[in-house]
C-alpha cells in the first residue's frame, strides 16, 4: 500500500470519528439538521474552491457533460442512502443500524467480484469481516438498553437501507474508476450537485429551522467546526475511493464507526465496562486486518499456470 493511501486512510478515519461527535453536539445546540447538512455541503464546495485559488489543488470547473451527469447521479445516490439512514434509525433504532452496518462488507465484496473485477476476499480478509461483524453484535448484546422491535416496518427499512448503502459503495467506486479526477475535483462535483438537492430540503423545512438557528453563538462555533471536519471527511473519502476497493472502503467505515463508539465509551459516557471496551477494540483491530482484494486479471498474470 502506498504512503499516500495510508495517509488518506488515517485522515478519513480521524475525520469520520470526529464528525460523529461534532454533528451530535451541533444538532443538540442548533436542532436544525437540514440547515446543518446544507451548510456542511456548501462549505465543502467553498473549501475545494479555496484550495484551488490557494494553489494547493487544480480544479476543472467545466467538466464534460458525461462527468457532470455521473456526479449528479452520485449526489442522488448519496441522498437516497441518507434518507434510508434516517428511516432505519426511526423504525429500527441505533442498535439495529450498527448490526446491519457491520454486515454490509459481505454483500459489497460479492459485488466487487461481480462488477468491479476484484477477486473474492482471501482467508485473512474474510476472517476480518466476520470477526468485526460478530464483535458488533456482541457489543450490542452486552450494551442492552433500548431494544429493537423487529416488526414489518423495521425489517423493511433495514432491507431498504442495506440495499441502498451497498449500491452506494459499489456505484460511486465505479464512477470514480470510470471518470478519473483529483480528490478535490470529486469532492467539488459531488457536493455541488448535492447542494442543489439540499436546497430543496431547506425549502420544505418547517419554520423552526430558522428560529433554531438564531442567537446561539456556541452552537454556530460547533457548526463551523463540523463544516471544517465535514470538508476534510468528504475530501478524504472521495480521494480514498480512488485508491482502495469498495469493500475495503466499507470495512474502513465499519472500523471508524466502532472506534467512534469506543472513544464515546471512554471519554464521554465513561461506562468503565472493560468487557465492552475489549469487544470494541477487537472490532477495530479486526477491521484493520482486512487486505483489499487484487484485480482478477492481475492475479491471472501473476499465476499464468492457473489459466491452463
PDB file of C-alpha atoms in Angstrom:
ATOM      1  CA  UNK A   1       0.000   0.000   0.000  1.00  0.00           C
ATOM      2  CA  UNK A   2       1.360   3.406  -0.992  1.00  0.00           C
ATOM      3  CA  UNK A   3       2.277   6.023   1.568  1.00  0.00           C
ATOM      4  CA  UNK A   4      -0.357   8.420   0.140  1.00  0.00           C
ATOM      5  CA  UNK A   5      -3.078   5.801   0.620  1.00  0.00           C
ATOM      6  CA  UNK A   6      -2.021   5.201   4.226  1.00  0.00           C
ATOM      7  CA  UNK A   7      -2.152   8.939   4.899  1.00  0.00           C
ATOM      8  CA  UNK A   8      -5.642   9.160   3.361  1.00  0.00           C
ATOM      9  CA  UNK A   9      -6.829   6.252   5.492  1.00  0.00           C
ATOM     10  CA  UNK A  10      -5.614   7.992   8.669  1.00  0.00           C
ATOM     11  CA  UNK A  11      -7.185  11.296   7.549  1.00  0.00           C
ATOM     12  CA  UNK A  12     -10.505   9.624   6.726  1.00  0.00           C
ATOM     13  CA  UNK A  13     -10.631   7.619   9.958  1.00  0.00           C
ATOM     14  CA  UNK A  14      -9.822  10.603  12.175  1.00  0.00           C
ATOM     15  CA  UNK A  15     -12.286  12.896  10.373  1.00  0.00           C
ATOM     16  CA  UNK A  16     -15.006  10.228  10.448  1.00  0.00           C
ATOM     17  CA  UNK A  17     -14.609   9.691  14.186  1.00  0.00           C
ATOM     18  CA  UNK A  18     -14.559  13.423  14.991  1.00  0.00           C
ATOM     19  CA  UNK A  19     -17.516  14.091  12.667  1.00  0.00           C
ATOM     20  CA  UNK A  20     -19.798  11.874  14.718  1.00  0.00           C
ATOM     21  CA  UNK A  21     -19.065  13.866  17.880  1.00  0.00           C
ATOM     22  CA  UNK A  22     -19.302  17.332  16.269  1.00  0.00           C
ATOM     23  CA  UNK A  23     -22.552  16.525  14.450  1.00  0.00           C
ATOM     24  CA  UNK A  24     -24.137  15.210  17.625  1.00  0.00           C
ATOM     25  CA  UNK A  25     -23.141  18.333  19.522  1.00  0.00           C
ATOM     26  CA  UNK A  26     -24.161  20.697  16.703  1.00  0.00           C
ATOM     27  CA  UNK A  27     -27.673  19.222  16.410  1.00  0.00           C
ATOM     28  CA  UNK A  28     -28.097  19.449  20.182  1.00  0.00           C
ATOM     29  CA  UNK A  29     -27.223  23.172  20.184  1.00  0.00           C
ATOM     30  CA  UNK A  30     -28.990  24.048  16.920  1.00  0.00           C
ATOM     31  CA  UNK A  31     -31.733  21.467  16.248  1.00  0.00           C
ATOM     32  CA  UNK A  32     -31.924  22.105  12.505  1.00  0.00           C
ATOM     33  CA  UNK A  33     -30.401  19.070  10.725  1.00  0.00           C
ATOM     34  CA  UNK A  34     -31.417  20.177   7.203  1.00  0.00           C
ATOM     35  CA  UNK A  35     -29.726  23.532   7.711  1.00  0.00           C
ATOM     36  CA  UNK A  36     -26.626  21.866   9.182  1.00  0.00           C
ATOM     37  CA  UNK A  37     -26.348  19.472   6.223  1.00  0.00           C
ATOM     38  CA  UNK A  38     -26.720  22.298   3.691  1.00  0.00           C
ATOM     39  CA  UNK A  39     -24.060  24.408   5.421  1.00  0.00           C
ATOM     40  CA  UNK A  40     -21.639  21.472   5.511  1.00  0.00           C
ATOM     41  CA  UNK A  41     -22.166  20.737   1.817  1.00  0.00           C
ATOM     42  CA  UNK A  42     -21.718  24.336   0.639  1.00  0.00           C
ATOM     43  CA  UNK A  43     -18.753  24.953   2.945  1.00  0.00           C
ATOM     44  CA  UNK A  44     -17.090  21.871   1.448  1.00  0.00           C
ATOM     45  CA  UNK A  45     -17.546  23.362  -2.023  1.00  0.00           C
ATOM     46  CA  UNK A  46     -16.006  26.622  -0.804  1.00  0.00           C
ATOM     47  CA  UNK A  47     -13.115  24.694   0.750  1.00  0.00           C
ATOM     48  CA  UNK A  48     -12.389  22.947  -2.556  1.00  0.00           C
ATOM     49  CA  UNK A  49     -12.533  26.241  -4.474  1.00  0.00           C
ATOM     50  CA  UNK A  50     -10.322  27.873  -1.837  1.00  0.00           C
ATOM     51  CA  UNK A  51      -7.724  25.124  -2.238  1.00  0.00           C
ATOM     52  CA  UNK A  52      -7.747  25.777  -5.984  1.00  0.00           C
ATOM     53  CA  UNK A  53      -7.126  29.508  -5.700  1.00  0.00           C
ATOM     54  CA  UNK A  54      -4.520  28.919  -2.986  1.00  0.00           C
ATOM     55  CA  UNK A  55      -2.587  26.773  -5.461  1.00  0.00           C
ATOM     56  CA  UNK A  56      -2.962  23.603  -3.375  1.00  0.00           C
ATOM     57  CA  UNK A  57      -5.268  21.925  -5.923  1.00  0.00           C
ATOM     58  CA  UNK A  58      -6.199  22.204  -9.596  1.00  0.00           C
ATOM     59  CA  UNK A  59      -9.896  22.056 -10.387  1.00  0.00           C
ATOM     60  CA  UNK A  60     -11.740  21.778 -13.684  1.00  0.00           C
ATOM     61  CA  UNK A  61     -14.796  23.985 -13.208  1.00  0.00           C
ATOM     62  CA  UNK A  62     -16.310  22.912 -16.535  1.00  0.00           C
ATOM     63  CA  UNK A  63     -16.279  19.103 -16.562  1.00  0.00           C
ATOM     64  CA  UNK A  64     -17.531  17.172 -19.579  1.00  0.00           C
ATOM     65  CA  UNK A  65     -21.270  16.569 -19.803  1.00  0.00           C
ATOM     66  CA  UNK A  66     -20.947  12.856 -19.028  1.00  0.00           C
ATOM     67  CA  UNK A  67     -18.835  13.633 -15.940  1.00  0.00           C
ATOM     68  CA  UNK A  68     -21.388  16.159 -14.699  1.00  0.00           C
ATOM     69  CA  UNK A  69     -24.220  13.658 -15.201  1.00  0.00           C
ATOM     70  CA  UNK A  70     -22.247  10.923 -13.445  1.00  0.00           C
ATOM     71  CA  UNK A  71     -21.576  13.014 -10.342  1.00  0.00           C
ATOM     72  CA  UNK A  72     -25.138  14.344 -10.261  1.00  0.00           C
ATOM     73  CA  UNK A  73     -26.249  10.702 -10.029  1.00  0.00           C
ATOM     74  CA  UNK A  74     -23.685  10.226  -7.233  1.00  0.00           C
ATOM     75  CA  UNK A  75     -25.396  13.045  -5.333  1.00  0.00           C
ATOM     76  CA  UNK A  76     -28.808  11.400  -5.787  1.00  0.00           C
ATOM     77  CA  UNK A  77     -27.474   8.057  -4.568  1.00  0.00           C
ATOM     78  CA  UNK A  78     -25.896   9.835  -1.576  1.00  0.00           C
ATOM     79  CA  UNK A  79     -29.188  11.460  -0.566  1.00  0.00           C
ATOM     80  CA  UNK A  80     -31.149   8.251  -1.133  1.00  0.00           C
ATOM     81  CA  UNK A  81     -28.791   6.453   1.257  1.00  0.00           C
ATOM     82  CA  UNK A  82     -29.063   9.318   3.742  1.00  0.00           C
ATOM     83  CA  UNK A  83     -32.867   9.104   3.636  1.00  0.00           C
ATOM     84  CA  UNK A  84     -32.699   5.357   4.223  1.00  0.00           C
ATOM     85  CA  UNK A  85     -30.331   6.035   7.126  1.00  0.00           C
ATOM     86  CA  UNK A  86     -32.907   8.325   8.746  1.00  0.00           C
ATOM     87  CA  UNK A  87     -35.708   5.805   8.258  1.00  0.00           C
ATOM     88  CA  UNK A  88     -33.811   2.820   9.686  1.00  0.00           C
ATOM     89  CA  UNK A  89     -32.923   4.868  12.766  1.00  0.00           C
ATOM     90  CA  UNK A  90     -36.559   5.936  13.086  1.00  0.00           C
ATOM     91  CA  UNK A  91     -38.118   2.489  12.707  1.00  0.00           C
ATOM     92  CA  UNK A  92     -35.404   0.079  13.881  1.00  0.00           C
ATOM     93  CA  UNK A  93     -33.132   2.097  16.185  1.00  0.00           C
ATOM     94  CA  UNK A  94     -29.400   2.612  16.587  1.00  0.00           C
ATOM     95  CA  UNK A  95     -28.663  -0.950  17.717  1.00  0.00           C
ATOM     96  CA  UNK A  96     -30.201  -2.464  14.591  1.00  0.00           C
ATOM     97  CA  UNK A  97     -28.388   0.090  12.448  1.00  0.00           C
ATOM     98  CA  UNK A  98     -24.995  -0.885  13.886  1.00  0.00           C
ATOM     99  CA  UNK A  99     -25.680  -4.587  13.323  1.00  0.00           C
ATOM    100  CA  UNK A 100     -26.882  -4.088   9.741  1.00  0.00           C
ATOM    101  CA  UNK A 101     -23.987  -1.705   9.002  1.00  0.00           C
ATOM    102  CA  UNK A 102     -21.443  -4.251  10.213  1.00  0.00           C
ATOM    103  CA  UNK A 103     -22.799  -6.842   7.760  1.00  0.00           C
ATOM    104  CA  UNK A 104     -22.523  -4.663   4.622  1.00  0.00           C
ATOM    105  CA  UNK A 105     -18.986  -5.831   3.643  1.00  0.00           C
ATOM    106  CA  UNK A 106     -20.351  -9.327   2.911  1.00  0.00           C
ATOM    107  CA  UNK A 107     -22.552  -8.056   0.072  1.00  0.00           C
ATOM    108  CA  UNK A 108     -20.080  -5.423  -1.154  1.00  0.00           C
ATOM    109  CA  UNK A 109     -17.278  -7.972  -1.609  1.00  0.00           C
ATOM    110  CA  UNK A 110     -19.556 -10.100  -3.808  1.00  0.00           C
ATOM    111  CA  UNK A 111     -20.483  -7.079  -5.937  1.00  0.00           C
ATOM    112  CA  UNK A 112     -16.802  -6.129  -6.053  1.00  0.00           C
ATOM    113  CA  UNK A 113     -16.201  -9.540  -7.612  1.00  0.00           C
ATOM    114  CA  UNK A 114     -19.181  -9.455  -9.990  1.00  0.00           C
ATOM    115  CA  UNK A 115     -18.967  -5.892 -11.300  1.00  0.00           C
ATOM    116  CA  UNK A 116     -15.605  -4.326 -10.430  1.00  0.00           C
ATOM    117  CA  UNK A 117     -13.276  -7.161 -11.418  1.00  0.00           C
ATOM    118  CA  UNK A 118     -11.883  -7.950  -7.978  1.00  0.00           C
ATOM    119  CA  UNK A 119     -11.184 -11.365  -6.514  1.00  0.00           C
ATOM    120  CA  UNK A 120     -13.134 -12.577  -3.525  1.00  0.00           C
ATOM    121  CA  UNK A 121     -11.556 -11.875  -0.111  1.00  0.00           C
ATOM    122  CA  UNK A 122      -8.745 -14.175   0.999  1.00  0.00           C
ATOM    123  CA  UNK A 123      -8.982 -16.145   4.260  1.00  0.00           C
ATOM    124  CA  UNK A 124      -7.467 -13.346   6.344  1.00  0.00           C
ATOM    125  CA  UNK A 125      -9.852 -10.725   4.930  1.00  0.00           C
ATOM    126  CA  UNK A 126     -12.885 -12.981   5.268  1.00  0.00           C
ATOM    127  CA  UNK A 127     -11.956 -13.656   8.890  1.00  0.00           C
ATOM    128  CA  UNK A 128     -11.543  -9.912   9.386  1.00  0.00           C
ATOM    129  CA  UNK A 129     -15.071  -9.012   8.269  1.00  0.00           C
ATOM    130  CA  UNK A 130     -16.609 -11.983  10.104  1.00  0.00           C
ATOM    131  CA  UNK A 131     -14.896 -11.127  13.408  1.00  0.00           C
ATOM    132  CA  UNK A 132     -15.788  -7.441  13.029  1.00  0.00           C
ATOM    133  CA  UNK A 133     -19.464  -8.235  12.456  1.00  0.00           C
ATOM    134  CA  UNK A 134     -19.565 -10.719  15.355  1.00  0.00           C
ATOM    135  CA  UNK A 135     -17.924  -8.158  17.680  1.00  0.00           C
ATOM    136  CA  UNK A 136     -20.538  -5.557  16.714  1.00  0.00           C
ATOM    137  CA  UNK A 137     -23.363  -7.980  17.503  1.00  0.00           C
ATOM    138  CA  UNK A 138     -21.741  -8.969  20.819  1.00  0.00           C
ATOM    139  CA  UNK A 139     -21.308  -5.299  21.753  1.00  0.00           C
ATOM    140  CA  UNK A 140     -24.976  -4.542  21.094  1.00  0.00           C
ATOM    141  CA  UNK A 141     -25.970  -7.600  23.152  1.00  0.00           C
ATOM    142  CA  UNK A 142     -23.747  -6.505  26.057  1.00  0.00           C
ATOM    143  CA  UNK A 143     -24.893  -2.902  25.828  1.00  0.00           C
ATOM    144  CA  UNK A 144     -28.563  -3.740  26.280  1.00  0.00           C
ATOM    145  CA  UNK A 145     -30.629  -0.613  26.808  1.00  0.00           C
ATOM    146  CA  UNK A 146     -33.192   0.205  24.133  1.00  0.00           C
ATOM    147  CA  UNK A 147     -34.328  -2.899  22.339  1.00  0.00           C
ATOM    148  CA  UNK A 148     -35.316  -3.175  18.713  1.00  0.00           C
ATOM    149  CA  UNK A 149     -38.781  -4.427  17.856  1.00  0.00           C
ATOM    150  CA  UNK A 150     -38.296  -6.442  14.683  1.00  0.00           C
ATOM    151  CA  UNK A 151     -41.643  -5.650  13.155  1.00  0.00           C
ATOM    152  CA  UNK A 152     -42.534  -5.370   9.489  1.00  0.00           C
ATOM    153  CA  UNK A 153     -41.574  -1.676   9.268  1.00  0.00           C
ATOM    154  CA  UNK A 154     -38.159  -2.120  10.905  1.00  0.00           C
ATOM    155  CA  UNK A 155     -37.304  -5.156   8.767  1.00  0.00           C
ATOM    156  CA  UNK A 156     -38.460  -3.338   5.639  1.00  0.00           C
ATOM    157  CA  UNK A 157     -36.259  -0.305   6.273  1.00  0.00           C
ATOM    158  CA  UNK A 158     -33.301  -2.470   7.266  1.00  0.00           C
ATOM    159  CA  UNK A 159     -33.520  -4.195   3.888  1.00  0.00           C
ATOM    160  CA  UNK A 160     -34.040  -0.898   2.034  1.00  0.00           C
ATOM    161  CA  UNK A 161     -31.139   0.848   3.744  1.00  0.00           C
ATOM    162  CA  UNK A 162     -28.864  -2.182   3.305  1.00  0.00           C
ATOM    163  CA  UNK A 163     -29.628  -2.291  -0.429  1.00  0.00           C
ATOM    164  CA  UNK A 164     -29.148   1.458  -0.849  1.00  0.00           C
ATOM    165  CA  UNK A 165     -25.894   1.513   1.094  1.00  0.00           C
ATOM    166  CA  UNK A 166     -24.376  -1.452  -0.748  1.00  0.00           C
ATOM    167  CA  UNK A 167     -25.353   0.112  -4.082  1.00  0.00           C
ATOM    168  CA  UNK A 168     -23.861   3.431  -2.926  1.00  0.00           C
ATOM    169  CA  UNK A 169     -20.483   1.826  -2.163  1.00  0.00           C
ATOM    170  CA  UNK A 170     -20.215  -0.024  -5.473  1.00  0.00           C
ATOM    171  CA  UNK A 171     -21.787   2.625  -7.734  1.00  0.00           C
ATOM    172  CA  UNK A 172     -19.621   5.514  -6.513  1.00  0.00           C
ATOM    173  CA  UNK A 173     -16.493   3.354  -6.806  1.00  0.00           C
ATOM    174  CA  UNK A 174     -17.480   2.547 -10.409  1.00  0.00           C
ATOM    175  CA  UNK A 175     -17.959   6.263 -11.189  1.00  0.00           C
ATOM    176  CA  UNK A 176     -14.620   7.168  -9.605  1.00  0.00           C
ATOM    177  CA  UNK A 177     -12.832   4.492 -11.664  1.00  0.00           C
ATOM    178  CA  UNK A 178     -14.593   5.384 -14.931  1.00  0.00           C
ATOM    179  CA  UNK A 179     -14.120   9.155 -14.736  1.00  0.00           C
ATOM    180  CA  UNK A 180     -10.606   9.937 -13.430  1.00  0.00           C
ATOM    181  CA  UNK A 181     -10.344  13.157 -11.416  1.00  0.00           C
ATOM    182  CA  UNK A 182      -8.402  14.524  -8.490  1.00  0.00           C
ATOM    183  CA  UNK A 183      -9.692  14.121  -4.956  1.00  0.00           C
ATOM    184  CA  UNK A 184     -10.649  17.786  -4.726  1.00  0.00           C
ATOM    185  CA  UNK A 185     -12.460  17.648  -8.085  1.00  0.00           C
ATOM    186  CA  UNK A 186     -14.535  14.668  -6.939  1.00  0.00           C
ATOM    187  CA  UNK A 187     -15.250  16.482  -3.684  1.00  0.00           C
ATOM    188  CA  UNK A 188     -16.420  19.603  -5.534  1.00  0.00           C
ATOM    189  CA  UNK A 189     -18.560  17.746  -8.073  1.00  0.00           C
ATOM    190  CA  UNK A 190     -20.312  15.567  -5.517  1.00  0.00           C
ATOM    191  CA  UNK A 191     -21.032  18.389  -3.078  1.00  0.00           C
ATOM    192  CA  UNK A 192     -22.057  20.895  -5.754  1.00  0.00           C
ATOM    193  CA  UNK A 193     -24.816  18.623  -7.058  1.00  0.00           C
ATOM    194  CA  UNK A 194     -25.679  17.517  -3.521  1.00  0.00           C
ATOM    195  CA  UNK A 195     -26.057  21.187  -2.615  1.00  0.00           C
ATOM    196  CA  UNK A 196     -28.842  21.573  -5.173  1.00  0.00           C
ATOM    197  CA  UNK A 197     -30.767  18.726  -3.521  1.00  0.00           C
ATOM    198  CA  UNK A 198     -30.097  20.075  -0.023  1.00  0.00           C
ATOM    199  CA  UNK A 199     -31.631  23.438  -1.014  1.00  0.00           C
ATOM    200  CA  UNK A 200     -34.871  21.611  -1.771  1.00  0.00           C
ATOM    201  CA  UNK A 201     -34.734  20.142   1.726  1.00  0.00           C
ATOM    202  CA  UNK A 202     -34.374  23.631   3.199  1.00  0.00           C
ATOM    203  CA  UNK A 203     -37.376  24.908   1.232  1.00  0.00           C
ATOM    204  CA  UNK A 204     -39.608  22.241   2.747  1.00  0.00           C
ATOM    205  CA  UNK A 205     -38.156  22.582   6.259  1.00  0.00           C
ATOM    206  CA  UNK A 206     -40.506  23.849   8.991  1.00  0.00           C
ATOM    207  CA  UNK A 207     -40.107  27.470  10.201  1.00  0.00           C
ATOM    208  CA  UNK A 208     -38.480  26.171  13.390  1.00  0.00           C
ATOM    209  CA  UNK A 209     -35.324  25.615  11.305  1.00  0.00           C
ATOM    210  CA  UNK A 210     -34.775  29.365  11.019  1.00  0.00           C
ATOM    211  CA  UNK A 211     -35.856  30.086  14.585  1.00  0.00           C
ATOM    212  CA  UNK A 212     -33.494  27.433  15.992  1.00  0.00           C
ATOM    213  CA  UNK A 213     -30.536  28.946  14.180  1.00  0.00           C
ATOM    214  CA  UNK A 214     -30.778  32.360  15.855  1.00  0.00           C
ATOM    215  CA  UNK A 215     -28.846  33.660  18.849  1.00  0.00           C
ATOM    216  CA  UNK A 216     -26.668  30.681  19.696  1.00  0.00           C
ATOM    217  CA  UNK A 217     -23.001  31.642  19.410  1.00  0.00           C
ATOM    218  CA  UNK A 218     -21.657  28.398  20.861  1.00  0.00           C
ATOM    219  CA  UNK A 219     -23.899  26.447  18.513  1.00  0.00           C
ATOM    220  CA  UNK A 220     -22.562  28.320  15.495  1.00  0.00           C
ATOM    221  CA  UNK A 221     -18.977  27.701  16.584  1.00  0.00           C
ATOM    222  CA  UNK A 222     -19.694  23.975  16.752  1.00  0.00           C
ATOM    223  CA  UNK A 223     -21.405  24.167  13.345  1.00  0.00           C
ATOM    224  CA  UNK A 224     -18.303  25.868  11.958  1.00  0.00           C
ATOM    225  CA  UNK A 225     -16.149  23.072  13.365  1.00  0.00           C
ATOM    226  CA  UNK A 226     -18.461  20.474  11.827  1.00  0.00           C
ATOM    227  CA  UNK A 227     -18.156  22.202   8.442  1.00  0.00           C
ATOM    228  CA  UNK A 228     -14.354  22.035   8.588  1.00  0.00           C
ATOM    229  CA  UNK A 229     -14.414  18.393   9.652  1.00  0.00           C
ATOM    230  CA  UNK A 230     -17.083  17.622   7.051  1.00  0.00           C
ATOM    231  CA  UNK A 231     -14.977  19.092   4.262  1.00  0.00           C
ATOM    232  CA  UNK A 232     -11.972  17.108   5.420  1.00  0.00           C
ATOM    233  CA  UNK A 233     -14.053  13.927   5.598  1.00  0.00           C
ATOM    234  CA  UNK A 234     -15.507  14.483   2.123  1.00  0.00           C
ATOM    235  CA  UNK A 235     -12.073  15.045   0.594  1.00  0.00           C
ATOM    236  CA  UNK A 236     -10.592  12.069   2.417  1.00  0.00           C
ATOM    237  CA  UNK A 237     -13.464   9.817   1.396  1.00  0.00           C
ATOM    238  CA  UNK A 238     -13.605  10.813  -2.271  1.00  0.00           C
ATOM    239  CA  UNK A 239      -9.802  10.596  -2.566  1.00  0.00           C
ATOM    240  CA  UNK A 240      -9.677   7.240  -0.820  1.00  0.00           C
ATOM    241  CA  UNK A 241     -12.372   5.758  -3.062  1.00  0.00           C
ATOM    242  CA  UNK A 242      -9.954   6.047  -5.970  1.00  0.00           C
ATOM    243  CA  UNK A 243      -7.167   4.228  -4.101  1.00  0.00           C
ATOM    244  CA  UNK A 244      -8.948   1.313  -2.409  1.00  0.00           C
ATOM    245  CA  UNK A 245     -11.624  -1.205  -3.324  1.00  0.00           C
ATOM    246  CA  UNK A 246     -15.283  -0.699  -2.487  1.00  0.00           C
ATOM    247  CA  UNK A 247     -15.085  -3.491   0.089  1.00  0.00           C
ATOM    248  CA  UNK A 248     -12.057  -2.043   1.857  1.00  0.00           C
ATOM    249  CA  UNK A 249     -13.728   1.372   1.975  1.00  0.00           C
ATOM    250  CA  UNK A 250     -16.802  -0.258   3.515  1.00  0.00           C
ATOM    251  CA  UNK A 251     -14.727  -2.145   6.101  1.00  0.00           C
ATOM    252  CA  UNK A 252     -12.923   1.082   6.997  1.00  0.00           C
ATOM    253  CA  UNK A 253     -16.307   2.709   7.576  1.00  0.00           C
ATOM    254  CA  UNK A 254     -17.324  -0.048   9.990  1.00  0.00           C
ATOM    255  CA  UNK A 255     -13.994   0.222  11.816  1.00  0.00           C
ATOM    256  CA  UNK A 256     -14.364   4.003  12.113  1.00  0.00           C
ATOM    257  CA  UNK A 257     -17.882   3.594  13.493  1.00  0.00           C
ATOM    258  CA  UNK A 258     -16.713   1.186  16.188  1.00  0.00           C
ATOM    259  CA  UNK A 259     -13.702   3.394  17.012  1.00  0.00           C
ATOM    260  CA  UNK A 260     -16.054   6.362  17.451  1.00  0.00           C
ATOM    261  CA  UNK A 261     -18.186   4.312  19.839  1.00  0.00           C
ATOM    262  CA  UNK A 262     -15.024   3.263  21.688  1.00  0.00           C
ATOM    263  CA  UNK A 263     -13.998   6.909  22.144  1.00  0.00           C
ATOM    264  CA  UNK A 264     -17.503   7.724  23.334  1.00  0.00           C
ATOM    265  CA  UNK A 265     -17.388   4.886  25.871  1.00  0.00           C
ATOM    266  CA  UNK A 266     -14.008   6.015  27.223  1.00  0.00           C
ATOM    267  CA  UNK A 267     -14.232   9.817  27.203  1.00  0.00           C
ATOM    268  CA  UNK A 268     -17.921  10.766  27.095  1.00  0.00           C
ATOM    269  CA  UNK A 269     -20.080   8.168  28.815  1.00  0.00           C
ATOM    270  CA  UNK A 270     -17.186   6.684  30.828  1.00  0.00           C
ATOM    271  CA  UNK A 271     -19.019   3.418  31.461  1.00  0.00           C
ATOM    272  CA  UNK A 272     -15.898   1.659  32.834  1.00  0.00           C
ATOM    273  CA  UNK A 273     -17.004  -1.652  31.351  1.00  0.00           C
ATOM    274  CA  UNK A 274     -13.763  -3.493  30.411  1.00  0.00           C
ATOM    275  CA  UNK A 275     -15.598  -6.261  28.533  1.00  0.00           C
ATOM    276  CA  UNK A 276     -17.382  -3.834  26.226  1.00  0.00           C
ATOM    277  CA  UNK A 277     -14.185  -1.872  25.629  1.00  0.00           C
ATOM    278  CA  UNK A 278     -12.356  -5.105  24.808  1.00  0.00           C
ATOM    279  CA  UNK A 279     -15.011  -6.124  22.260  1.00  0.00           C
ATOM    280  CA  UNK A 280     -14.918  -2.673  20.646  1.00  0.00           C
ATOM    281  CA  UNK A 281     -11.116  -2.760  20.496  1.00  0.00           C
ATOM    282  CA  UNK A 282     -11.211  -6.204  18.897  1.00  0.00           C
ATOM    283  CA  UNK A 283     -13.702  -4.942  16.298  1.00  0.00           C
ATOM    284  CA  UNK A 284     -11.389  -2.052  15.384  1.00  0.00           C
ATOM    285  CA  UNK A 285      -8.310  -4.308  15.229  1.00  0.00           C
ATOM    286  CA  UNK A 286     -10.058  -6.964  13.140  1.00  0.00           C
ATOM    287  CA  UNK A 287     -11.256  -4.375  10.622  1.00  0.00           C
ATOM    288  CA  UNK A 288      -7.681  -3.100  10.361  1.00  0.00           C
ATOM    289  CA  UNK A 289      -6.540  -6.613   9.411  1.00  0.00           C
ATOM    290  CA  UNK A 290      -8.527  -6.552   6.161  1.00  0.00           C
ATOM    291  CA  UNK A 291      -6.462  -6.805   2.958  1.00  0.00           C
ATOM    292  CA  UNK A 292      -8.057  -5.444  -0.184  1.00  0.00           C
ATOM    293  CA  UNK A 293      -8.576  -7.971  -2.976  1.00  0.00           C
ATOM    294  CA  UNK A 294      -6.474  -7.609  -6.148  1.00  0.00           C
ATOM    295  CA  UNK A 295      -7.934  -7.440  -9.624  1.00  0.00           C
ATOM    296  CA  UNK A 296      -8.671 -10.820 -11.176  1.00  0.00           C
ATOM    297  CA  UNK A 297      -6.654 -10.015 -14.316  1.00  0.00           C
ATOM    298  CA  UNK A 298      -3.597  -9.109 -12.241  1.00  0.00           C
ATOM    299  CA  UNK A 299      -3.981 -12.373 -10.337  1.00  0.00           C
ATOM    300  CA  UNK A 300      -4.057 -14.418 -13.553  1.00  0.00           C
ATOM    301  CA  UNK A 301      -0.953 -12.666 -14.905  1.00  0.00           C
ATOM    302  CA  UNK A 302       0.906 -13.337 -11.667  1.00  0.00           C
ATOM    303  CA  UNK A 303      -0.022 -17.043 -11.861  1.00  0.00           C
ATOM    304  CA  UNK A 304      -0.280 -17.991 -15.568  1.00  0.00           C
ATOM    305  CA  UNK A 305      -0.417 -21.729 -14.808  1.00  0.00           C
ATOM    306  CA  UNK A 306      -3.783 -21.173 -13.108  1.00  0.00           C
ATOM    307  CA  UNK A 307      -5.359 -20.476 -16.505  1.00  0.00           C
ATOM    308  CA  UNK A 308      -4.010 -23.678 -18.137  1.00  0.00           C
TER     309      UNK A 308
END
